[in-house]
mmCIF file with all atom_site columns, N, CA and C in Angstrom:
data_model
loop_
_atom_site.group_PDB
_atom_site.id
_atom_site.type_symbol
_atom_site.label_atom_id
_atom_site.label_alt_id
_atom_site.label_comp_id
_atom_site.label_asym_id
_atom_site.label_entity_id
_atom_site.label_seq_id
_atom_site.pdbx_PDB_ins_code
_atom_site.Cartn_x
_atom_site.Cartn_y
_atom_site.Cartn_z
_atom_site.occupancy
_atom_site.B_iso_or_equiv
_atom_site.pdbx_formal_charge
_atom_site.auth_seq_id
_atom_site.auth_comp_id
_atom_site.auth_asym_id
_atom_site.auth_atom_id
_atom_site.pdbx_PDB_model_num
ATOM 1   N N  . MET A 1 1  ? 105.346 18.028 110.130 1.00 0.00 ? 1  MET A N  1
ATOM 2   C CA . MET A 1 1  ? 105.910 19.097 109.108 1.00 0.00 ? 1  MET A CA 1
ATOM 3   C C  . MET A 1 1  ? 106.879 20.477 110.001 1.00 0.00 ? 1  MET A C  1
ATOM 4   N N  . GLY A 1 2  ? 105.912 21.379 110.912 1.00 0.00 ? 2  GLY A N  1
ATOM 5   C CA . GLY A 1 2  ? 106.401 21.871 111.666 1.00 0.00 ? 2  GLY A CA 1
ATOM 6   C C  . GLY A 1 2  ? 107.676 21.945 112.404 1.00 0.00 ? 2  GLY A C  1
ATOM 7   N N  . TYR A 1 3  ? 107.341 20.787 112.639 1.00 0.00 ? 3  TYR A N  1
ATOM 8   C CA . TYR A 1 3  ? 108.725 20.306 113.749 1.00 0.00 ? 3  TYR A CA 1
ATOM 9   C C  . TYR A 1 3  ? 110.061 20.140 112.794 1.00 0.00 ? 3  TYR A C  1
ATOM 10  N N  . LEU A 1 4  ? 110.079 20.058 111.769 1.00 0.00 ? 4  LEU A N  1
ATOM 11  C CA . LEU A 1 4  ? 111.068 19.659 110.799 1.00 0.00 ? 4  LEU A CA 1
ATOM 12  C C  . LEU A 1 4  ? 111.618 21.331 110.283 1.00 0.00 ? 4  LEU A C  1
ATOM 13  N N  . PHE A 1 5  ? 110.589 21.993 109.891 1.00 0.00 ? 5  PHE A N  1
ATOM 14  C CA . PHE A 1 5  ? 110.701 23.108 109.790 1.00 0.00 ? 5  PHE A CA 1
ATOM 15  C C  . PHE A 1 5  ? 111.417 24.290 110.857 1.00 0.00 ? 5  PHE A C  1
ATOM 16  N N  . GLU A 1 6  ? 111.234 23.833 111.824 1.00 0.00 ? 6  GLU A N  1
ATOM 17  C CA . GLU A 1 6  ? 112.009 24.606 113.085 1.00 0.00 ? 6  GLU A CA 1
ATOM 18  C C  . GLU A 1 6  ? 113.106 23.843 113.677 1.00 0.00 ? 6  GLU A C  1
ATOM 19  N N  . PHE A 1 7  ? 113.251 22.656 113.265 1.00 0.00 ? 7  PHE A N  1
ATOM 20  C CA . PHE A 1 7  ? 114.833 21.718 113.707 1.00 0.00 ? 7  PHE A CA 1
ATOM 21  C C  . PHE A 1 7  ? 116.006 21.935 112.733 1.00 0.00 ? 7  PHE A C  1
ATOM 22  N N  . ILE A 1 8  ? 115.239 22.058 111.426 1.00 0.00 ? 8  ILE A N  1
ATOM 23  C CA . ILE A 1 8  ? 116.594 22.325 110.507 1.00 0.00 ? 8  ILE A CA 1
ATOM 24  C C  . ILE A 1 8  ? 117.154 23.506 110.453 1.00 0.00 ? 8  ILE A C  1
ATOM 25  N N  . PRO A 1 9  ? 116.546 24.760 110.483 1.00 0.00 ? 9  PRO A N  1
ATOM 26  C CA . PRO A 1 9  ? 117.471 26.077 110.502 1.00 0.00 ? 9  PRO A CA 1
ATOM 27  C C  . PRO A 1 9  ? 118.431 25.891 111.568 1.00 0.00 ? 9  PRO A C  1
ATOM 28  N N  . TYR A 1 10 ? 118.236 25.388 112.622 1.00 0.00 ? 10 TYR A N  1
ATOM 29  C CA . TYR A 1 10 ? 119.091 25.405 113.572 1.00 0.00 ? 10 TYR A CA 1
ATOM 30  C C  . TYR A 1 10 ? 120.302 24.802 113.239 1.00 0.00 ? 10 TYR A C  1
ATOM 31  N N  . TYR A 1 11 ? 120.103 23.362 112.554 1.00 0.00 ? 11 TYR A N  1
ATOM 32  C CA . TYR A 1 11 ? 121.437 22.913 111.975 1.00 0.00 ? 11 TYR A CA 1
ATOM 33  C C  . TYR A 1 11 ? 121.866 23.825 110.831 1.00 0.00 ? 11 TYR A C  1
ATOM 34  N N  . VAL A 1 12 ? 121.119 24.588 110.156 1.00 0.00 ? 12 VAL A N  1
ATOM 35  C CA . VAL A 1 12 ? 121.934 25.016 108.880 1.00 0.00 ? 12 VAL A CA 1
ATOM 36  C C  . VAL A 1 12 ? 122.557 26.123 109.563 1.00 0.00 ? 12 VAL A C  1
ATOM 37  N N  . ALA A 1 13 ? 121.984 27.107 110.639 1.00 0.00 ? 13 ALA A N  1
ATOM 38  C CA . ALA A 1 13 ? 122.720 28.103 111.079 1.00 0.00 ? 13 ALA A CA 1
ATOM 39  C C  . ALA A 1 13 ? 123.923 27.798 111.905 1.00 0.00 ? 13 ALA A C  1
ATOM 40  N N  . LEU A 1 14 ? 124.043 26.579 112.336 1.00 0.00 ? 14 LEU A N  1
ATOM 41  C CA . LEU A 1 14 ? 125.246 25.864 112.885 1.00 0.00 ? 14 LEU A CA 1
ATOM 42  C C  . LEU A 1 14 ? 126.346 25.624 111.817 1.00 0.00 ? 14 LEU A C  1
ATOM 43  N N  . GLN A 1 15 ? 125.643 25.769 110.601 1.00 0.00 ? 15 GLN A N  1
ATOM 44  C CA . GLN A 1 15 ? 126.641 24.819 109.572 1.00 0.00 ? 15 GLN A CA 1
ATOM 45  C C  . GLN A 1 15 ? 126.813 23.526 109.478 1.00 0.00 ? 15 GLN A C  1
ATOM 46  N N  . ARG A 1 16 ? 126.117 22.534 110.134 1.00 0.00 ? 16 ARG A N  1
ATOM 47  C CA . ARG A 1 16 ? 125.860 21.135 110.339 1.00 0.00 ? 16 ARG A CA 1
ATOM 48  C C  . ARG A 1 16 ? 125.226 20.936 109.181 1.00 0.00 ? 16 ARG A C  1
ATOM 49  N N  . ALA A 1 17 ? 124.334 21.633 108.422 1.00 0.00 ? 17 ALA A N  1
ATOM 50  C CA . ALA A 1 17 ? 123.561 20.945 107.474 1.00 0.00 ? 17 ALA A CA 1
ATOM 51  C C  . ALA A 1 17 ? 123.328 21.919 106.059 1.00 0.00 ? 17 ALA A C  1
ATOM 52  N N  . LYS A 1 18 ? 123.259 21.572 105.079 1.00 0.00 ? 18 LYS A N  1
ATOM 53  C CA . LYS A 1 18 ? 123.186 22.149 104.005 1.00 0.00 ? 18 LYS A CA 1
ATOM 54  C C  . LYS A 1 18 ? 121.884 21.808 103.616 1.00 0.00 ? 18 LYS A C  1
ATOM 55  N N  . ILE A 1 19 ? 121.230 22.603 102.769 1.00 0.00 ? 19 ILE A N  1
ATOM 56  C CA . ILE A 1 19 ? 119.584 22.525 102.010 1.00 0.00 ? 19 ILE A CA 1
ATOM 57  C C  . ILE A 1 19 ? 119.905 22.772 100.937 1.00 0.00 ? 19 ILE A C  1
ATOM 58  N N  . SER A 1 20 ? 118.708 22.275 100.025 1.00 0.00 ? 20 SER A N  1
ATOM 59  C CA . SER A 1 20 ? 118.573 23.118 98.692  1.00 0.00 ? 20 SER A CA 1
ATOM 60  C C  . SER A 1 20 ? 117.506 23.952 98.867  1.00 0.00 ? 20 SER A C  1
ATOM 61  N N  . LYS A 1 21 ? 117.728 24.695 97.622  1.00 0.00 ? 21 LYS A N  1
ATOM 62  C CA . LYS A 1 21 ? 117.133 26.227 97.463  1.00 0.00 ? 21 LYS A CA 1
ATOM 63  C C  . LYS A 1 21 ? 115.877 25.937 97.808  1.00 0.00 ? 21 LYS A C  1
ATOM 64  N N  . ASP A 1 22 ? 114.574 25.019 97.250  1.00 0.00 ? 22 ASP A N  1
ATOM 65  C CA . ASP A 1 22 ? 113.636 24.923 97.527  1.00 0.00 ? 22 ASP A CA 1
ATOM 66  C C  . ASP A 1 22 ? 113.375 24.510 98.888  1.00 0.00 ? 22 ASP A C  1
ATOM 67  N N  . VAL A 1 23 ? 113.840 23.844 99.422  1.00 0.00 ? 23 VAL A N  1
ATOM 68  C CA . VAL A 1 23 ? 113.599 23.329 101.108 1.00 0.00 ? 23 VAL A CA 1
ATOM 69  C C  . VAL A 1 23 ? 114.043 24.967 101.734 1.00 0.00 ? 23 VAL A C  1
ATOM 70  N N  . LEU A 1 24 ? 114.931 25.784 101.511 1.00 0.00 ? 24 LEU A N  1
ATOM 71  C CA . LEU A 1 24 ? 115.090 26.899 102.351 1.00 0.00 ? 24 LEU A CA 1
ATOM 72  C C  . LEU A 1 24 ? 114.032 27.714 101.896 1.00 0.00 ? 24 LEU A C  1
ATOM 73  N N  . CYS A 1 25 ? 113.288 27.832 100.636 1.00 0.00 ? 25 CYS A N  1
ATOM 74  C CA . CYS A 1 25 ? 112.255 28.417 100.380 1.00 0.00 ? 25 CYS A CA 1
ATOM 75  C C  . CYS A 1 25 ? 110.930 27.958 101.177 1.00 0.00 ? 25 CYS A C  1
ATOM 76  N N  . GLN A 1 26 ? 110.991 27.025 101.200 1.00 0.00 ? 26 GLN A N  1
ATOM 77  C CA . GLN A 1 26 ? 109.331 26.228 102.357 1.00 0.00 ? 26 GLN A CA 1
ATOM 78  C C  . GLN A 1 26 ? 109.967 26.557 103.638 1.00 0.00 ? 26 GLN A C  1
ATOM 79  N N  . ILE A 1 27 ? 110.981 26.519 104.103 1.00 0.00 ? 27 ILE A N  1
ATOM 80  C CA . ILE A 1 27 ? 111.208 27.087 105.655 1.00 0.00 ? 27 ILE A CA 1
ATOM 81  C C  . ILE A 1 27 ? 110.660 28.452 105.968 1.00 0.00 ? 27 ILE A C  1
ATOM 82  N N  . PHE A 1 28 ? 111.325 29.623 104.749 1.00 0.00 ? 28 PHE A N  1
ATOM 83  C CA . PHE A 1 28 ? 111.164 30.893 105.012 1.00 0.00 ? 28 PHE A CA 1
ATOM 84  C C  . PHE A 1 28 ? 109.979 31.015 104.907 1.00 0.00 ? 28 PHE A C  1
ATOM 85  N N  . GLU A 1 29 ? 109.150 30.512 104.294 1.00 0.00 ? 29 GLU A N  1
ATOM 86  C CA . GLU A 1 29 ? 107.434 30.458 103.961 1.00 0.00 ? 29 GLU A CA 1
ATOM 87  C C  . GLU A 1 29 ? 106.818 29.946 105.279 1.00 0.00 ? 29 GLU A C  1
ATOM 88  N N  . TYR A 1 30 ? 107.064 28.738 105.552 1.00 0.00 ? 30 TYR A N  1
ATOM 89  C CA . TYR A 1 30 ? 106.731 28.766 107.180 1.00 0.00 ? 30 TYR A CA 1
ATOM 90  C C  . TYR A 1 30 ? 107.197 29.342 108.169 1.00 0.00 ? 30 TYR A C  1
ATOM 91  N N  . LEU A 1 31 ? 108.324 29.935 108.169 1.00 0.00 ? 31 LEU A N  1
ATOM 92  C CA . LEU A 1 31 ? 109.092 30.831 109.383 1.00 0.00 ? 31 LEU A CA 1
ATOM 93  C C  . LEU A 1 31 ? 108.261 31.956 109.376 1.00 0.00 ? 31 LEU A C  1
ATOM 94  N N  . THR A 1 32 ? 107.783 32.828 107.885 1.00 0.00 ? 32 THR A N  1
ATOM 95  C CA . THR A 1 32 ? 107.166 33.637 108.257 1.00 0.00 ? 32 THR A CA 1
ATOM 96  C C  . THR A 1 32 ? 105.782 33.903 107.854 1.00 0.00 ? 32 THR A C  1
ATOM 97  N N  . SER A 1 33 ? 105.036 32.430 107.858 1.00 0.00 ? 33 SER A N  1
ATOM 98  C CA . SER A 1 33 ? 103.702 32.471 107.285 1.00 0.00 ? 33 SER A CA 1
ATOM 99  C C  . SER A 1 33 ? 102.635 32.609 108.860 1.00 0.00 ? 33 SER A C  1
ATOM 100 N N  . GLU A 1 34 ? 101.549 33.600 108.799 1.00 0.00 ? 34 GLU A N  1
ATOM 101 C CA . GLU A 1 34 ? 100.940 33.783 109.582 1.00 0.00 ? 34 GLU A CA 1
ATOM 102 C C  . GLU A 1 34 ? 99.774  32.808 110.311 1.00 0.00 ? 34 GLU A C  1
ATOM 103 N N  . ARG A 1 35 ? 99.668  31.589 109.619 1.00 0.00 ? 35 ARG A N  1
ATOM 104 C CA . ARG A 1 35 ? 98.647  30.645 109.192 1.00 0.00 ? 35 ARG A CA 1
ATOM 105 C C  . ARG A 1 35 ? 99.043  29.334 110.134 1.00 0.00 ? 35 ARG A C  1
ATOM 106 N N  . TYR A 1 36 ? 100.607 29.345 110.589 1.00 0.00 ? 36 TYR A N  1
ATOM 107 C CA . TYR A 1 36 ? 101.121 28.386 111.782 1.00 0.00 ? 36 TYR A CA 1
ATOM 108 C C  . TYR A 1 36 ? 101.149 29.151 112.677 1.00 0.00 ? 36 TYR A C  1
ATOM 109 N N  . SER A 1 37 ? 101.047 30.641 113.199 1.00 0.00 ? 37 SER A N  1
ATOM 110 C CA . SER A 1 37 ? 101.550 31.062 114.317 1.00 0.00 ? 37 SER A CA 1
ATOM 111 C C  . SER A 1 37 ? 100.711 30.505 115.635 1.00 0.00 ? 37 SER A C  1
ATOM 112 N N  . ALA A 1 38 ? 99.246  30.503 115.483 1.00 0.00 ? 38 ALA A N  1
ATOM 113 C CA . ALA A 1 38 ? 98.542  30.131 116.612 1.00 0.00 ? 38 ALA A CA 1
ATOM 114 C C  . ALA A 1 38 ? 98.688  28.697 116.902 1.00 0.00 ? 38 ALA A C  1
ATOM 115 N N  . THR A 1 39 ? 98.592  27.362 116.147 1.00 0.00 ? 39 THR A N  1
ATOM 116 C CA . THR A 1 39 ? 99.106  26.465 116.068 1.00 0.00 ? 39 THR A CA 1
ATOM 117 C C  . THR A 1 39 ? 100.749 26.143 117.111 1.00 0.00 ? 39 THR A C  1
ATOM 118 N N  . ASN A 1 40 ? 101.670 27.011 116.447 1.00 0.00 ? 40 ASN A N  1
ATOM 119 C CA . ASN A 1 40 ? 103.382 26.913 117.282 1.00 0.00 ? 40 ASN A CA 1
ATOM 120 C C  . ASN A 1 40 ? 103.010 27.274 118.431 1.00 0.00 ? 40 ASN A C  1
ATOM 121 N N  . VAL A 1 41 ? 102.353 28.316 118.525 1.00 0.00 ? 41 VAL A N  1
ATOM 122 C CA . VAL A 1 41 ? 102.445 28.618 120.086 1.00 0.00 ? 41 VAL A CA 1
ATOM 123 C C  . VAL A 1 41 ? 101.828 27.857 121.256 1.00 0.00 ? 41 VAL A C  1
ATOM 124 N N  . LEU A 1 42 ? 100.680 26.942 120.452 1.00 0.00 ? 42 LEU A N  1
ATOM 125 C CA . LEU A 1 42 ? 99.751  25.721 121.533 1.00 0.00 ? 42 LEU A CA 1
ATOM 126 C C  . LEU A 1 42 ? 100.686 24.643 121.494 1.00 0.00 ? 42 LEU A C  1
ATOM 127 N N  . VAL A 1 43 ? 100.787 23.807 120.516 1.00 0.00 ? 43 VAL A N  1
ATOM 128 C CA . VAL A 1 43 ? 101.462 22.845 120.382 1.00 0.00 ? 43 VAL A CA 1
ATOM 129 C C  . VAL A 1 43 ? 103.292 22.705 120.360 1.00 0.00 ? 43 VAL A C  1
ATOM 130 N N  . HIS A 1 44 ? 104.359 23.623 119.864 1.00 0.00 ? 44 HIS A N  1
ATOM 131 C CA . HIS A 1 44 ? 105.185 23.352 119.496 1.00 0.00 ? 44 HIS A CA 1
ATOM 132 C C  . HIS A 1 44 ? 105.931 24.506 120.724 1.00 0.00 ? 44 HIS A C  1
ATOM 133 N N  . GLY A 1 45 ? 105.370 24.952 120.968 1.00 0.00 ? 45 GLY A N  1
ATOM 134 C CA . GLY A 1 45 ? 105.741 26.370 122.156 1.00 0.00 ? 45 GLY A CA 1
ATOM 135 C C  . GLY A 1 45 ? 106.844 27.803 121.385 1.00 0.00 ? 45 GLY A C  1
ATOM 136 N N  . SER A 1 46 ? 106.360 27.410 120.081 1.00 0.00 ? 46 SER A N  1
ATOM 137 C CA . SER A 1 46 ? 107.110 28.443 119.243 1.00 0.00 ? 46 SER A CA 1
ATOM 138 C C  . SER A 1 46 ? 106.541 29.903 119.103 1.00 0.00 ? 46 SER A C  1
ATOM 139 N N  . THR A 1 47 ? 107.066 30.997 119.481 1.00 0.00 ? 47 THR A N  1
ATOM 140 C CA . THR A 1 47 ? 106.671 32.121 119.066 1.00 0.00 ? 47 THR A CA 1
ATOM 141 C C  . THR A 1 47 ? 107.141 32.821 117.870 1.00 0.00 ? 47 THR A C  1
ATOM 142 N N  . PRO A 1 48 ? 106.457 33.943 117.479 1.00 0.00 ? 48 PRO A N  1
ATOM 143 C CA . PRO A 1 48 ? 106.496 34.657 116.286 1.00 0.00 ? 48 PRO A CA 1
ATOM 144 C C  . PRO A 1 48 ? 107.878 35.445 116.502 1.00 0.00 ? 48 PRO A C  1
ATOM 145 N N  . LYS A 1 49 ? 108.540 35.582 117.800 1.00 0.00 ? 49 LYS A N  1
ATOM 146 C CA . LYS A 1 49 ? 109.545 36.011 118.064 1.00 0.00 ? 49 LYS A CA 1
ATOM 147 C C  . LYS A 1 49 ? 111.007 34.989 117.547 1.00 0.00 ? 49 LYS A C  1
ATOM 148 N N  . ASN A 1 50 ? 110.450 33.978 118.089 1.00 0.00 ? 50 ASN A N  1
ATOM 149 C CA . ASN A 1 50 ? 111.343 32.847 117.534 1.00 0.00 ? 50 ASN A CA 1
ATOM 150 C C  . ASN A 1 50 ? 111.776 32.416 116.550 1.00 0.00 ? 50 ASN A C  1
ATOM 151 N N  . LYS A 1 51 ? 110.420 32.754 115.826 1.00 0.00 ? 51 LYS A N  1
ATOM 152 C CA . LYS A 1 51 ? 110.651 32.339 114.089 1.00 0.00 ? 51 LYS A CA 1
ATOM 153 C C  . LYS A 1 51 ? 111.402 33.408 113.518 1.00 0.00 ? 51 LYS A C  1
ATOM 154 N N  . GLU A 1 52 ? 111.084 34.707 113.851 1.00 0.00 ? 52 GLU A N  1
ATOM 155 C CA . GLU A 1 52 ? 111.864 35.833 113.726 1.00 0.00 ? 52 GLU A CA 1
ATOM 156 C C  . GLU A 1 52 ? 113.526 35.610 113.950 1.00 0.00 ? 52 GLU A C  1
ATOM 157 N N  . LYS A 1 53 ? 114.163 35.038 114.785 1.00 0.00 ? 53 LYS A N  1
ATOM 158 C CA . LYS A 1 53 ? 115.157 34.721 115.360 1.00 0.00 ? 53 LYS A CA 1
ATOM 159 C C  . LYS A 1 53 ? 116.050 33.758 114.372 1.00 0.00 ? 53 LYS A C  1
ATOM 160 N N  . GLN A 1 54 ? 114.836 32.735 114.159 1.00 0.00 ? 54 GLN A N  1
ATOM 161 C CA . GLN A 1 54 ? 115.420 31.760 113.296 1.00 0.00 ? 54 GLN A CA 1
ATOM 162 C C  . GLN A 1 54 ? 115.689 32.119 111.541 1.00 0.00 ? 54 GLN A C  1
ATOM 163 N N  . VAL A 1 55 ? 115.031 33.086 111.433 1.00 0.00 ? 55 VAL A N  1
ATOM 164 C CA . VAL A 1 55 ? 114.900 33.932 109.960 1.00 0.00 ? 55 VAL A CA 1
ATOM 165 C C  . VAL A 1 55 ? 116.482 34.669 109.805 1.00 0.00 ? 55 VAL A C  1
ATOM 166 N N  . LEU A 1 56 ? 116.902 35.301 111.097 1.00 0.00 ? 56 LEU A N  1
ATOM 167 C CA . LEU A 1 56 ? 117.831 36.583 110.811 1.00 0.00 ? 56 LEU A CA 1
ATOM 168 C C  . LEU A 1 56 ? 119.197 35.342 110.904 1.00 0.00 ? 56 LEU A C  1
ATOM 169 N N  . ALA A 1 57 ? 118.932 34.009 111.702 1.00 0.00 ? 57 ALA A N  1
ATOM 170 C CA . ALA A 1 57 ? 119.922 33.358 112.173 1.00 0.00 ? 57 ALA A CA 1
ATOM 171 C C  . ALA A 1 57 ? 120.530 32.741 110.317 1.00 0.00 ? 57 ALA A C  1
ATOM 172 N N  . LEU A 1 58 ? 119.175 32.571 109.884 1.00 0.00 ? 58 LEU A N  1
ATOM 173 C CA . LEU A 1 58 ? 119.370 31.903 108.596 1.00 0.00 ? 58 LEU A CA 1
ATOM 174 C C  . LEU A 1 58 ? 120.318 32.699 107.515 1.00 0.00 ? 58 LEU A C  1
ATOM 175 N N  . LEU A 1 59 ? 119.877 34.169 107.642 1.00 0.00 ? 59 LEU A N  1
ATOM 176 C CA . LEU A 1 59 ? 120.226 34.979 106.391 1.00 0.00 ? 59 LEU A CA 1
ATOM 177 C C  . LEU A 1 59 ? 121.198 35.597 106.971 1.00 0.00 ? 59 LEU A C  1
ATOM 178 N N  . GLU A 1 60 ? 122.055 35.238 107.882 1.00 0.00 ? 60 GLU A N  1
ATOM 179 C CA . GLU A 1 60 ? 123.278 35.939 108.566 1.00 0.00 ? 60 GLU A CA 1
ATOM 180 C C  . GLU A 1 60 ? 124.354 34.813 108.120 1.00 0.00 ? 60 GLU A C  1
ATOM 181 N N  . ILE A 1 61 ? 124.183 33.374 108.059 1.00 0.00 ? 61 ILE A N  1
ATOM 182 C CA . ILE A 1 61 ? 124.860 32.522 107.761 1.00 0.00 ? 61 ILE A CA 1
ATOM 183 C C  . ILE A 1 61 ? 124.750 31.852 106.165 1.00 0.00 ? 61 ILE A C  1
ATOM 184 N N  . LEU A 1 62 ? 123.613 32.253 105.579 1.00 0.00 ? 62 LEU A N  1
ATOM 185 C CA . LEU A 1 62 ? 123.266 31.512 103.879 1.00 0.00 ? 62 LEU A CA 1
ATOM 186 C C  . LEU A 1 62 ? 124.063 33.104 102.808 1.00 0.00 ? 62 LEU A C  1
ATOM 187 N N  . PRO A 1 63 ? 124.566 33.137 101.859 1.00 0.00 ? 63 PRO A N  1
ATOM 188 C CA . PRO A 1 63 ? 125.339 33.910 101.428 1.00 0.00 ? 63 PRO A CA 1
ATOM 189 C C  . PRO A 1 63 ? 123.996 34.414 100.374 1.00 0.00 ? 63 PRO A C  1
ATOM 190 N N  . ASP A 1 64 ? 124.122 35.920 100.012 1.00 0.00 ? 64 ASP A N  1
ATOM 191 C CA . ASP A 1 64 ? 122.720 36.468 99.454  1.00 0.00 ? 64 ASP A CA 1
ATOM 192 C C  . ASP A 1 64 ? 122.327 35.889 98.115  1.00 0.00 ? 64 ASP A C  1
ATOM 193 N N  . SER A 1 65 ? 123.397 34.442 97.311  1.00 0.00 ? 65 SER A N  1
ATOM 194 C CA . SER A 1 65 ? 122.935 34.114 96.280  1.00 0.00 ? 65 SER A CA 1
ATOM 195 C C  . SER A 1 65 ? 121.735 33.165 96.420  1.00 0.00 ? 65 SER A C  1
ATOM 196 N N  . ASP A 1 66 ? 121.909 32.656 97.796  1.00 0.00 ? 66 ASP A N  1
ATOM 197 C CA . ASP A 1 66 ? 121.173 31.602 98.280  1.00 0.00 ? 66 ASP A CA 1
ATOM 198 C C  . ASP A 1 66 ? 119.300 32.166 98.524  1.00 0.00 ? 66 ASP A C  1
ATOM 199 N N  . TRP A 1 67 ? 119.404 33.115 98.736  1.00 0.00 ? 67 TRP A N  1
ATOM 200 C CA . TRP A 1 67 ? 117.872 33.343 98.986  1.00 0.00 ? 67 TRP A CA 1
ATOM 201 C C  . TRP A 1 67 ? 117.587 34.801 98.189  1.00 0.00 ? 67 TRP A C  1
ATOM 202 N N  . ASP A 1 68 ? 116.337 34.887 97.670  1.00 0.00 ? 68 ASP A N  1
ATOM 203 C CA . ASP A 1 68 ? 116.315 36.145 96.701  1.00 0.00 ? 68 ASP A CA 1
ATOM 204 C C  . ASP A 1 68 ? 115.528 37.210 97.875  1.00 0.00 ? 68 ASP A C  1
ATOM 205 N N  . ALA A 1 69 ? 115.048 38.266 96.755  1.00 0.00 ? 69 ALA A N  1
ATOM 206 C CA . ALA A 1 69 ? 114.541 39.432 97.240  1.00 0.00 ? 69 ALA A CA 1
ATOM 207 C C  . ALA A 1 69 ? 112.854 38.980 97.749  1.00 0.00 ? 69 ALA A C  1
ATOM 208 N N  . TYR A 1 70 ? 112.568 38.215 97.409  1.00 0.00 ? 70 TYR A N  1
ATOM 209 C CA . TYR A 1 70 ? 111.402 37.727 98.027  1.00 0.00 ? 70 TYR A CA 1
ATOM 210 C C  . TYR A 1 70 ? 111.202 37.564 99.526  1.00 0.00 ? 70 TYR A C  1
ATOM 211 N N  . VAL A 1 71 ? 112.532 37.317 99.939  1.00 0.00 ? 71 VAL A N  1
ATOM 212 C CA . VAL A 1 71 ? 112.492 36.988 101.028 1.00 0.00 ? 71 VAL A CA 1
ATOM 213 C C  . VAL A 1 71 ? 112.319 37.964 102.016 1.00 0.00 ? 71 VAL A C  1
ATOM 214 N N  . LEU A 1 72 ? 112.559 39.062 101.865 1.00 0.00 ? 72 LEU A N  1
ATOM 215 C CA . LEU A 1 72 ? 112.523 40.411 102.394 1.00 0.00 ? 72 LEU A CA 1
ATOM 216 C C  . LEU A 1 72 ? 110.922 40.666 102.294 1.00 0.00 ? 72 LEU A C  1
ATOM 217 N N  . GLU A 1 73 ? 110.342 40.534 101.263 1.00 0.00 ? 73 GLU A N  1
ATOM 218 C CA . GLU A 1 73 ? 108.858 40.438 101.066 1.00 0.00 ? 73 GLU A CA 1
ATOM 219 C C  . GLU A 1 73 ? 108.258 39.526 101.834 1.00 0.00 ? 73 GLU A C  1
ATOM 220 N N  . LEU A 1 74 ? 108.576 38.429 102.584 1.00 0.00 ? 74 LEU A N  1
ATOM 221 C CA . LEU A 1 74 ? 107.722 37.690 102.978 1.00 0.00 ? 74 LEU A CA 1
ATOM 222 C C  . LEU A 1 74 ? 108.471 38.164 104.663 1.00 0.00 ? 74 LEU A C  1
ATOM 223 N N  . CYS A 1 75 ? 109.489 38.973 105.259 1.00 0.00 ? 75 CYS A N  1
ATOM 224 C CA . CYS A 1 75 ? 109.704 39.046 106.736 1.00 0.00 ? 75 CYS A CA 1
ATOM 225 C C  . CYS A 1 75 ? 109.013 40.326 106.700 1.00 0.00 ? 75 CYS A C  1
ATOM 226 N N  . GLU A 1 76 ? 108.808 41.224 105.658 1.00 0.00 ? 76 GLU A N  1
ATOM 227 C CA . GLU A 1 76 ? 108.113 42.650 105.925 1.00 0.00 ? 76 GLU A CA 1
ATOM 228 C C  . GLU A 1 76 ? 106.504 41.944 105.897 1.00 0.00 ? 76 GLU A C  1
ATOM 229 N N  . SER A 1 77 ? 106.014 41.219 105.239 1.00 0.00 ? 77 SER A N  1
ATOM 230 C CA . SER A 1 77 ? 104.478 40.890 105.631 1.00 0.00 ? 77 SER A CA 1
ATOM 231 C C  . SER A 1 77 ? 104.412 40.048 107.138 1.00 0.00 ? 77 SER A C  1
ATOM 232 N N  . ALA A 1 78 ? 105.436 39.294 107.561 1.00 0.00 ? 78 ALA A N  1
ATOM 233 C CA . ALA A 1 78 ? 105.359 38.987 108.712 1.00 0.00 ? 78 ALA A CA 1
ATOM 234 C C  . ALA A 1 78 ? 105.700 39.707 109.807 1.00 0.00 ? 78 ALA A C  1
ATOM 235 N N  . GLN A 1 79 ? 105.936 41.121 109.353 1.00 0.00 ? 79 GLN A N  1
ATOM 236 C CA . GLN A 1 79 ? 106.433 41.975 110.439 1.00 0.00 ? 79 GLN A CA 1
ATOM 237 C C  . GLN A 1 79 ? 107.606 42.183 111.450 1.00 0.00 ? 79 GLN A C  1
ATOM 238 N N  . TYR A 1 80 ? 108.442 41.190 110.708 1.00 0.00 ? 80 TYR A N  1
ATOM 239 C CA . TYR A 1 80 ? 109.451 40.983 111.196 1.00 0.00 ? 80 TYR A CA 1
ATOM 240 C C  . TYR A 1 80 ? 110.933 42.612 110.657 1.00 0.00 ? 80 TYR A C  1
ATOM 241 N N  . HIS A 1 81 ? 111.508 42.909 112.138 1.00 0.00 ? 81 HIS A N  1
ATOM 242 C CA . HIS A 1 81 ? 111.931 44.251 111.899 1.00 0.00 ? 81 HIS A CA 1
ATOM 243 C C  . HIS A 1 81 ? 113.369 44.048 112.372 1.00 0.00 ? 81 HIS A C  1
#
């Protein structure tokens, strides 16, 4: 699942794919989750900085109506600045 949650945001950011709000929520939770960070660095090569860049790319391209204020809370708890 981790590979998908890292692959899909790239296509969404490039405007080549659209996703439902539910999937978007799952992706934001994955990208801001501390639980997966150690596994990603070892297995996927993904770092917290890469995840932060993915979140920012999604926030730049998606309309505000597609994500709620809870995303800011997720980013804050993940210490994304």
